Amino acid sequence: MKIKHCPLIPRLPQECGAAMQYRRTLLFALGAGALANALPTLAQPAKAPEKIWRVGILANLDPADPLLSAFTEGLRDLGYVEGRNLVIVRRVERGGDLDALAAEVVREKPDLIFAPNTVVARAAKKVAGAIPIVFSVAGDPVGVGFAASLARPGGSMTGTTNINSELSAKRLQLLKEAAPKIKRVAILDPKDTSPTMPQQIDEAKRAAKILGIEVFSTNVGRREDFAPVAAQLRKWRADALYVTSNPTNTNNRQLLADFAASVRLPAMYGFRGYVEAGGFMSYGPSEAGLYRRAAYYVDRIFKGAKPADLPIEQPTRFELVINGKTAKALGLKIPQSLLITAEAVIE
């Protein structure tokens, strides 16, 4: 059989009609297929711009405090990056007028306010209205009226708690183990405005009674307090210090570590930062970890969860941190039992 070859533009349509018809069918099919493949792309709507979230930070800390970095790093790990999808309104000031700063934050219309401790969270609550508030180291969220319960906060506030009052007994017990001869402990209370301070001091006194330790309170808030308080400690024959956990002492952690060194007394603190500043020992949850965990609550709320339904978390892991260099300077030999259980021994 002889095969007829038809040119692209045939001279004899009657001879190549069938071939031309095939080509037209094929080209139509190919064209229709290409058009079909293109249609989904043409029909796809433009991608909506990424939402830019606004977070207000209200804190009575040094603006360069690494605890705040822990919070923003937590946000970044969850995909919230300043300059891309996040705007942070910072009102962070040591010793500032918290009510005025809280009002400034609210005027910036944030989607959420991060107010880490009890004092700043209380200031935010006064003016926030329906704006969600997340805290990270509130001492007693239920007792101060932030939530109906830990499991069901029921309002616009949620976060994590540091349970400082409940840890008072354990801290004094560990201090006694590290320095068995102590009999008189001075509680350094900076007259902080935190509503949980009385409970924290009461728990420390109750624990001290069980341990056979005498306690009394005094105040170190500035370097000018060093000399008169040192004289008080000598008069009372104090042989150890118990530093309460609150925003004022957190801001003064280096000052307090320096003071303890100047009076040559072992001191127990609530968080690792004090020991890293030269303090003797600390026991409590990771404060930086609690700040980082607050970012989880921000993420959940931004994704539609209601603060009222997000349970307030209590820490379940606690770290004992000892400054070995400070122990040597004080002439203390740390028992092996404490060294084994310590999260870290700083040399």
PDB file of C-alpha atoms in Angstrom, residues 120-289:
ATOM      1  CA  VAL A 120       1.775  44.381  85.519  1.00  0.00           C
ATOM      2  CA  ALA A 121      -1.062  41.985  84.703  1.00  0.00           C
ATOM      3  CA  ARG A 122      -3.206  43.728  87.299  1.00  0.00           C
ATOM      4  CA  ALA A 123      -2.440  47.121  85.702  1.00  0.00           C
ATOM      5  CA  ALA A 124      -3.294  45.754  82.257  1.00  0.00           C
ATOM      6  CA  LYS A 125      -6.549  44.242  83.496  1.00  0.00           C
ATOM      7  CA  LYS A 126      -7.829  47.661  84.594  1.00  0.00           C
ATOM      8  CA  VAL A 127      -7.830  49.083  81.064  1.00  0.00           C
ATOM      9  CA  ALA A 128      -7.675  46.151  78.617  1.00  0.00           C
ATOM     10  CA  GLY A 129     -11.412  45.538  78.332  1.00  0.00           C
ATOM     11  CA  ALA A 130     -11.891  42.550  76.011  1.00  0.00           C
ATOM     12  CA  ILE A 131      -8.249  42.465  74.867  1.00  0.00           C
ATOM     13  CA  PRO A 132      -6.756  39.076  75.882  1.00  0.00           C
ATOM     14  CA  ILE A 133      -3.958  39.178  78.471  1.00  0.00           C
ATOM     15  CA  VAL A 134      -1.301  36.470  78.807  1.00  0.00           C
ATOM     16  CA  PHE A 135       0.925  36.276  81.908  1.00  0.00           C
ATOM     17  CA  SER A 136       3.893  34.013  82.622  1.00  0.00           C
ATOM     18  CA  VAL A 137       4.934  34.241  86.283  1.00  0.00           C
ATOM     19  CA  ALA A 138       1.797  35.286  88.135  1.00  0.00           C
ATOM     20  CA  GLY A 139       1.994  33.978  91.690  1.00  0.00           C
ATOM     21  CA  ASP A 140      -1.667  33.195  92.412  1.00  0.00           C
ATOM     22  CA  PRO A 141      -3.891  33.970  89.398  1.00  0.00           C
ATOM     23  CA  VAL A 142      -7.057  32.737  91.099  1.00  0.00           C
ATOM     24  CA  GLY A 143      -6.400  34.408  94.442  1.00  0.00           C
ATOM     25  CA  VAL A 144      -5.825  37.834  92.880  1.00  0.00           C
ATOM     26  CA  GLY A 145      -8.908  37.613  90.670  1.00  0.00           C
ATOM     27  CA  PHE A 146      -7.372  36.933  87.266  1.00  0.00           C
ATOM     28  CA  ALA A 147      -9.242  33.655  86.813  1.00  0.00           C
ATOM     29  CA  ALA A 148     -12.145  31.674  88.223  1.00  0.00           C
ATOM     30  CA  SER A 149      -9.976  28.544  88.355  1.00  0.00           C
ATOM     31  CA  LEU A 150      -6.763  27.202  86.889  1.00  0.00           C
ATOM     32  CA  ALA A 151      -8.603  24.675  84.732  1.00  0.00           C
ATOM     33  CA  ARG A 152     -11.218  27.145  83.407  1.00  0.00           C
ATOM     34  CA  PRO A 153     -10.022  30.754  83.737  1.00  0.00           C
ATOM     35  CA  GLY A 154     -13.374  32.003  82.478  1.00  0.00           C
ATOM     36  CA  GLY A 155     -12.272  35.501  81.507  1.00  0.00           C
ATOM     37  CA  SER A 156      -9.821  37.260  79.201  1.00  0.00           C
ATOM     38  CA  MET A 157      -6.642  36.266  81.073  1.00  0.00           C
ATOM     39  CA  THR A 158      -4.548  33.096  81.045  1.00  0.00           C
ATOM     40  CA  GLY A 159      -0.939  31.904  81.092  1.00  0.00           C
ATOM     41  CA  THR A 160       1.426  30.187  83.520  1.00  0.00           C
ATOM     42  CA  THR A 161       2.087  30.548  87.245  1.00  0.00           C
ATOM     43  CA  ASN A 162       5.351  30.194  89.173  1.00  0.00           C
ATOM     44  CA  ILE A 163       3.709  28.926  92.437  1.00  0.00           C
ATOM     45  CA  ASN A 164       6.282  30.815  94.522  1.00  0.00           C
ATOM     46  CA  SER A 165       4.369  30.579  97.795  1.00  0.00           C
ATOM     47  CA  GLU A 166       4.090  26.800  97.566  1.00  0.00           C
ATOM     48  CA  LEU A 167       7.862  26.508  97.080  1.00  0.00           C
ATOM     49  CA  SER A 168       8.832  28.455 100.205  1.00  0.00           C
ATOM     50  CA  ALA A 169       9.130  25.361 102.408  1.00  0.00           C
ATOM     51  CA  LYS A 170      11.253  23.467  99.893  1.00  0.00           C
ATOM     52  CA  ARG A 171      13.599  26.407  99.433  1.00  0.00           C
ATOM     53  CA  LEU A 172      14.215  26.795 103.151  1.00  0.00           C
ATOM     54  CA  GLN A 173      14.707  23.044 103.491  1.00  0.00           C
ATOM     55  CA  LEU A 174      17.373  23.043 100.768  1.00  0.00           C
ATOM     56  CA  LEU A 175      19.094  26.058 102.334  1.00  0.00           C
ATOM     57  CA  LYS A 176      19.211  24.194 105.641  1.00  0.00           C
ATOM     58  CA  GLU A 177      20.684  21.125 103.930  1.00  0.00           C
ATOM     59  CA  ALA A 178      23.385  23.215 102.284  1.00  0.00           C
ATOM     60  CA  ALA A 179      24.239  25.057 105.497  1.00  0.00           C
ATOM     61  CA  PRO A 180      23.099  22.820 108.400  1.00  0.00           C
ATOM     62  CA  LYS A 181      24.245  25.242 111.118  1.00  0.00           C
ATOM     63  CA  ILE A 182      21.911  28.081 110.176  1.00  0.00           C
ATOM     64  CA  LYS A 183      19.440  29.155 112.867  1.00  0.00           C
ATOM     65  CA  ARG A 184      18.383  32.695 111.949  1.00  0.00           C
ATOM     66  CA  VAL A 185      17.292  33.639 108.440  1.00  0.00           C
ATOM     67  CA  ALA A 186      16.564  37.163 107.257  1.00  0.00           C
ATOM     68  CA  ILE A 187      13.785  37.431 104.666  1.00  0.00           C
ATOM     69  CA  LEU A 188      14.602  40.158 102.159  1.00  0.00           C
ATOM     70  CA  ASP A 189      11.245  41.747 101.380  1.00  0.00           C
ATOM     71  CA  PRO A 190      11.492  44.889  99.209  1.00  0.00           C
ATOM     72  CA  LYS A 191       8.012  46.090 100.217  1.00  0.00           C
ATOM     73  CA  ASP A 192       6.899  44.999  96.780  1.00  0.00           C
ATOM     74  CA  THR A 193       3.402  45.881  95.609  1.00  0.00           C
ATOM     75  CA  SER A 194       2.691  42.321  94.483  1.00  0.00           C
ATOM     76  CA  PRO A 195      -0.496  41.108  96.197  1.00  0.00           C
ATOM     77  CA  THR A 196       1.006  37.633  96.629  1.00  0.00           C
ATOM     78  CA  MET A 197       3.910  38.779  98.836  1.00  0.00           C
ATOM     79  CA  PRO A 198       2.131  38.375 102.208  1.00  0.00           C
ATOM     80  CA  GLN A 199       1.227  34.790 101.325  1.00  0.00           C
ATOM     81  CA  GLN A 200       4.785  34.037 100.226  1.00  0.00           C
ATOM     82  CA  ILE A 201       6.261  35.407 103.466  1.00  0.00           C
ATOM     83  CA  ASP A 202       3.663  33.621 105.608  1.00  0.00           C
ATOM     84  CA  GLU A 203       4.552  30.313 103.944  1.00  0.00           C
ATOM     85  CA  ALA A 204       8.250  30.942 104.558  1.00  0.00           C
ATOM     86  CA  LYS A 205       7.586  31.646 108.238  1.00  0.00           C
ATOM     87  CA  ARG A 206       5.446  28.528 108.576  1.00  0.00           C
ATOM     88  CA  ALA A 207       8.157  26.387 106.981  1.00  0.00           C
ATOM     89  CA  ALA A 208      10.846  27.979 109.138  1.00  0.00           C
ATOM     90  CA  LYS A 209       8.955  27.048 112.291  1.00  0.00           C
ATOM     91  CA  ILE A 210       8.825  23.404 111.219  1.00  0.00           C
ATOM     92  CA  LEU A 211      12.555  23.442 110.434  1.00  0.00           C
ATOM     93  CA  GLY A 212      13.431  25.092 113.748  1.00  0.00           C
ATOM     94  CA  ILE A 213      14.621  28.309 112.118  1.00  0.00           C
ATOM     95  CA  GLU A 214      13.935  31.854 113.321  1.00  0.00           C
ATOM     96  CA  VAL A 215      13.022  34.354 110.602  1.00  0.00           C
ATOM     97  CA  PHE A 216      12.572  38.115 110.390  1.00  0.00           C
ATOM     98  CA  SER A 217      12.038  40.518 107.510  1.00  0.00           C
ATOM     99  CA  THR A 218      14.153  43.388 106.270  1.00  0.00           C
ATOM    100  CA  ASN A 219      14.548  45.348 103.058  1.00  0.00           C
ATOM    101  CA  VAL A 220      17.274  45.898 100.494  1.00  0.00           C
ATOM    102  CA  GLY A 221      16.038  47.865  97.506  1.00  0.00           C
ATOM    103  CA  ARG A 222      19.020  50.136  96.749  1.00  0.00           C
ATOM    104  CA  ARG A 223      22.759  50.182  97.334  1.00  0.00           C
ATOM    105  CA  GLU A 224      22.127  52.900  99.914  1.00  0.00           C
ATOM    106  CA  ASP A 225      20.392  50.226 102.007  1.00  0.00           C
ATOM    107  CA  PHE A 226      23.529  48.070 102.291  1.00  0.00           C
ATOM    108  CA  ALA A 227      25.068  49.668 105.380  1.00  0.00           C
ATOM    109  CA  PRO A 228      21.962  49.998 107.599  1.00  0.00           C
ATOM    110  CA  VAL A 229      20.646  46.524 106.693  1.00  0.00           C
ATOM    111  CA  ALA A 230      24.071  44.967 107.221  1.00  0.00           C
ATOM    112  CA  ALA A 231      24.052  46.504 110.714  1.00  0.00           C
ATOM    113  CA  GLN A 232      20.598  45.027 111.341  1.00  0.00           C
ATOM    114  CA  LEU A 233      21.777  41.581 110.269  1.00  0.00           C
ATOM    115  CA  ARG A 234      24.718  41.725 112.666  1.00  0.00           C
ATOM    116  CA  LYS A 235      22.451  42.851 115.479  1.00  0.00           C
ATOM    117  CA  TRP A 236      20.009  40.003 114.803  1.00  0.00           C
ATOM    118  CA  ARG A 237      22.891  37.537 114.305  1.00  0.00           C
ATOM    119  CA  ALA A 238      21.470  36.367 110.994  1.00  0.00           C
ATOM    120  CA  ASP A 239      23.345  33.488 109.421  1.00  0.00           C
ATOM    121  CA  ALA A 240      21.474  33.187 106.087  1.00  0.00           C
ATOM    122  CA  LEU A 241      19.217  35.117 103.716  1.00  0.00           C
ATOM    123  CA  TYR A 242      15.950  34.163 102.032  1.00  0.00           C
ATOM    124  CA  VAL A 243      15.198  36.359  99.015  1.00  0.00           C
ATOM    125  CA  THR A 244      11.513  36.564  98.106  1.00  0.00           C
ATOM    126  CA  SER A 245      10.442  36.216  94.466  1.00  0.00           C
ATOM    127  CA  ASN A 246       8.861  39.332  93.010  1.00  0.00           C
ATOM    128  CA  PRO A 247       9.449  41.841  90.202  1.00  0.00           C
ATOM    129  CA  THR A 248      11.491  44.225  92.365  1.00  0.00           C
ATOM    130  CA  ASN A 249      13.935  41.533  93.437  1.00  0.00           C
ATOM    131  CA  THR A 250      14.115  40.170  89.887  1.00  0.00           C
ATOM    132  CA  ASN A 251      15.222  43.610  88.718  1.00  0.00           C
ATOM    133  CA  ASN A 252      17.723  43.796  91.592  1.00  0.00           C
ATOM    134  CA  ARG A 253      19.157  40.291  91.282  1.00  0.00           C
ATOM    135  CA  GLN A 254      22.721  41.533  90.752  1.00  0.00           C
ATOM    136  CA  LEU A 255      22.332  44.007  93.607  1.00  0.00           C
ATOM    137  CA  LEU A 256      21.063  41.282  95.948  1.00  0.00           C
ATOM    138  CA  ALA A 257      23.842  38.862  95.003  1.00  0.00           C
ATOM    139  CA  ASP A 258      26.386  41.624  95.676  1.00  0.00           C
ATOM    140  CA  PHE A 259      24.765  42.389  99.025  1.00  0.00           C
ATOM    141  CA  ALA A 260      24.827  38.738 100.139  1.00  0.00           C
ATOM    142  CA  ALA A 261      28.512  38.577  99.218  1.00  0.00           C
ATOM    143  CA  SER A 262      29.246  41.777 101.150  1.00  0.00           C
ATOM    144  CA  VAL A 263      27.705  40.398 104.379  1.00  0.00           C
ATOM    145  CA  ARG A 264      29.170  36.922 103.689  1.00  0.00           C
ATOM    146  CA  LEU A 265      25.897  35.050 104.159  1.00  0.00           C
ATOM    147  CA  PRO A 266      24.482  32.154 102.103  1.00  0.00           C
ATOM    148  CA  ALA A 267      21.242  33.099 100.363  1.00  0.00           C
ATOM    149  CA  MET A 268      18.403  31.175  98.757  1.00  0.00           C
ATOM    150  CA  TYR A 269      16.726  32.641  95.674  1.00  0.00           C
ATOM    151  CA  GLY A 270      13.767  31.653  93.537  1.00  0.00           C
ATOM    152  CA  PHE A 271      15.356  31.559  90.093  1.00  0.00           C
ATOM    153  CA  ARG A 272      18.586  30.700  88.321  1.00  0.00           C
ATOM    154  CA  GLY A 273      19.314  34.269  87.240  1.00  0.00           C
ATOM    155  CA  TYR A 274      20.315  35.205  90.793  1.00  0.00           C
ATOM    156  CA  VAL A 275      22.869  32.397  90.955  1.00  0.00           C
ATOM    157  CA  GLU A 276      24.283  33.350  87.579  1.00  0.00           C
ATOM    158  CA  ALA A 277      24.734  36.840  89.066  1.00  0.00           C
ATOM    159  CA  GLY A 278      26.802  35.352  91.915  1.00  0.00           C
ATOM    160  CA  GLY A 279      24.101  34.274  94.382  1.00  0.00           C
ATOM    161  CA  PHE A 280      24.549  31.093  96.422  1.00  0.00           C
ATOM    162  CA  MET A 281      21.663  28.838  95.375  1.00  0.00           C
ATOM    163  CA  SER A 282      18.196  28.857  93.825  1.00  0.00           C
ATOM    164  CA  TYR A 283      15.265  26.501  93.511  1.00  0.00           C
ATOM    165  CA  GLY A 284      12.268  26.949  91.268  1.00  0.00           C
ATOM    166  CA  PRO A 285      10.964  26.622  87.720  1.00  0.00           C
ATOM    167  CA  SER A 286      12.908  28.029  84.803  1.00  0.00           C
ATOM    168  CA  GLU A 287      11.811  31.648  84.649  1.00  0.00           C
ATOM    169  CA  ALA A 288      12.998  31.945  81.051  1.00  0.00           C
ATOM    170  CA  GLY A 289      11.075  28.757  80.271  1.00  0.00           C
TER     171      GLY A 289
END
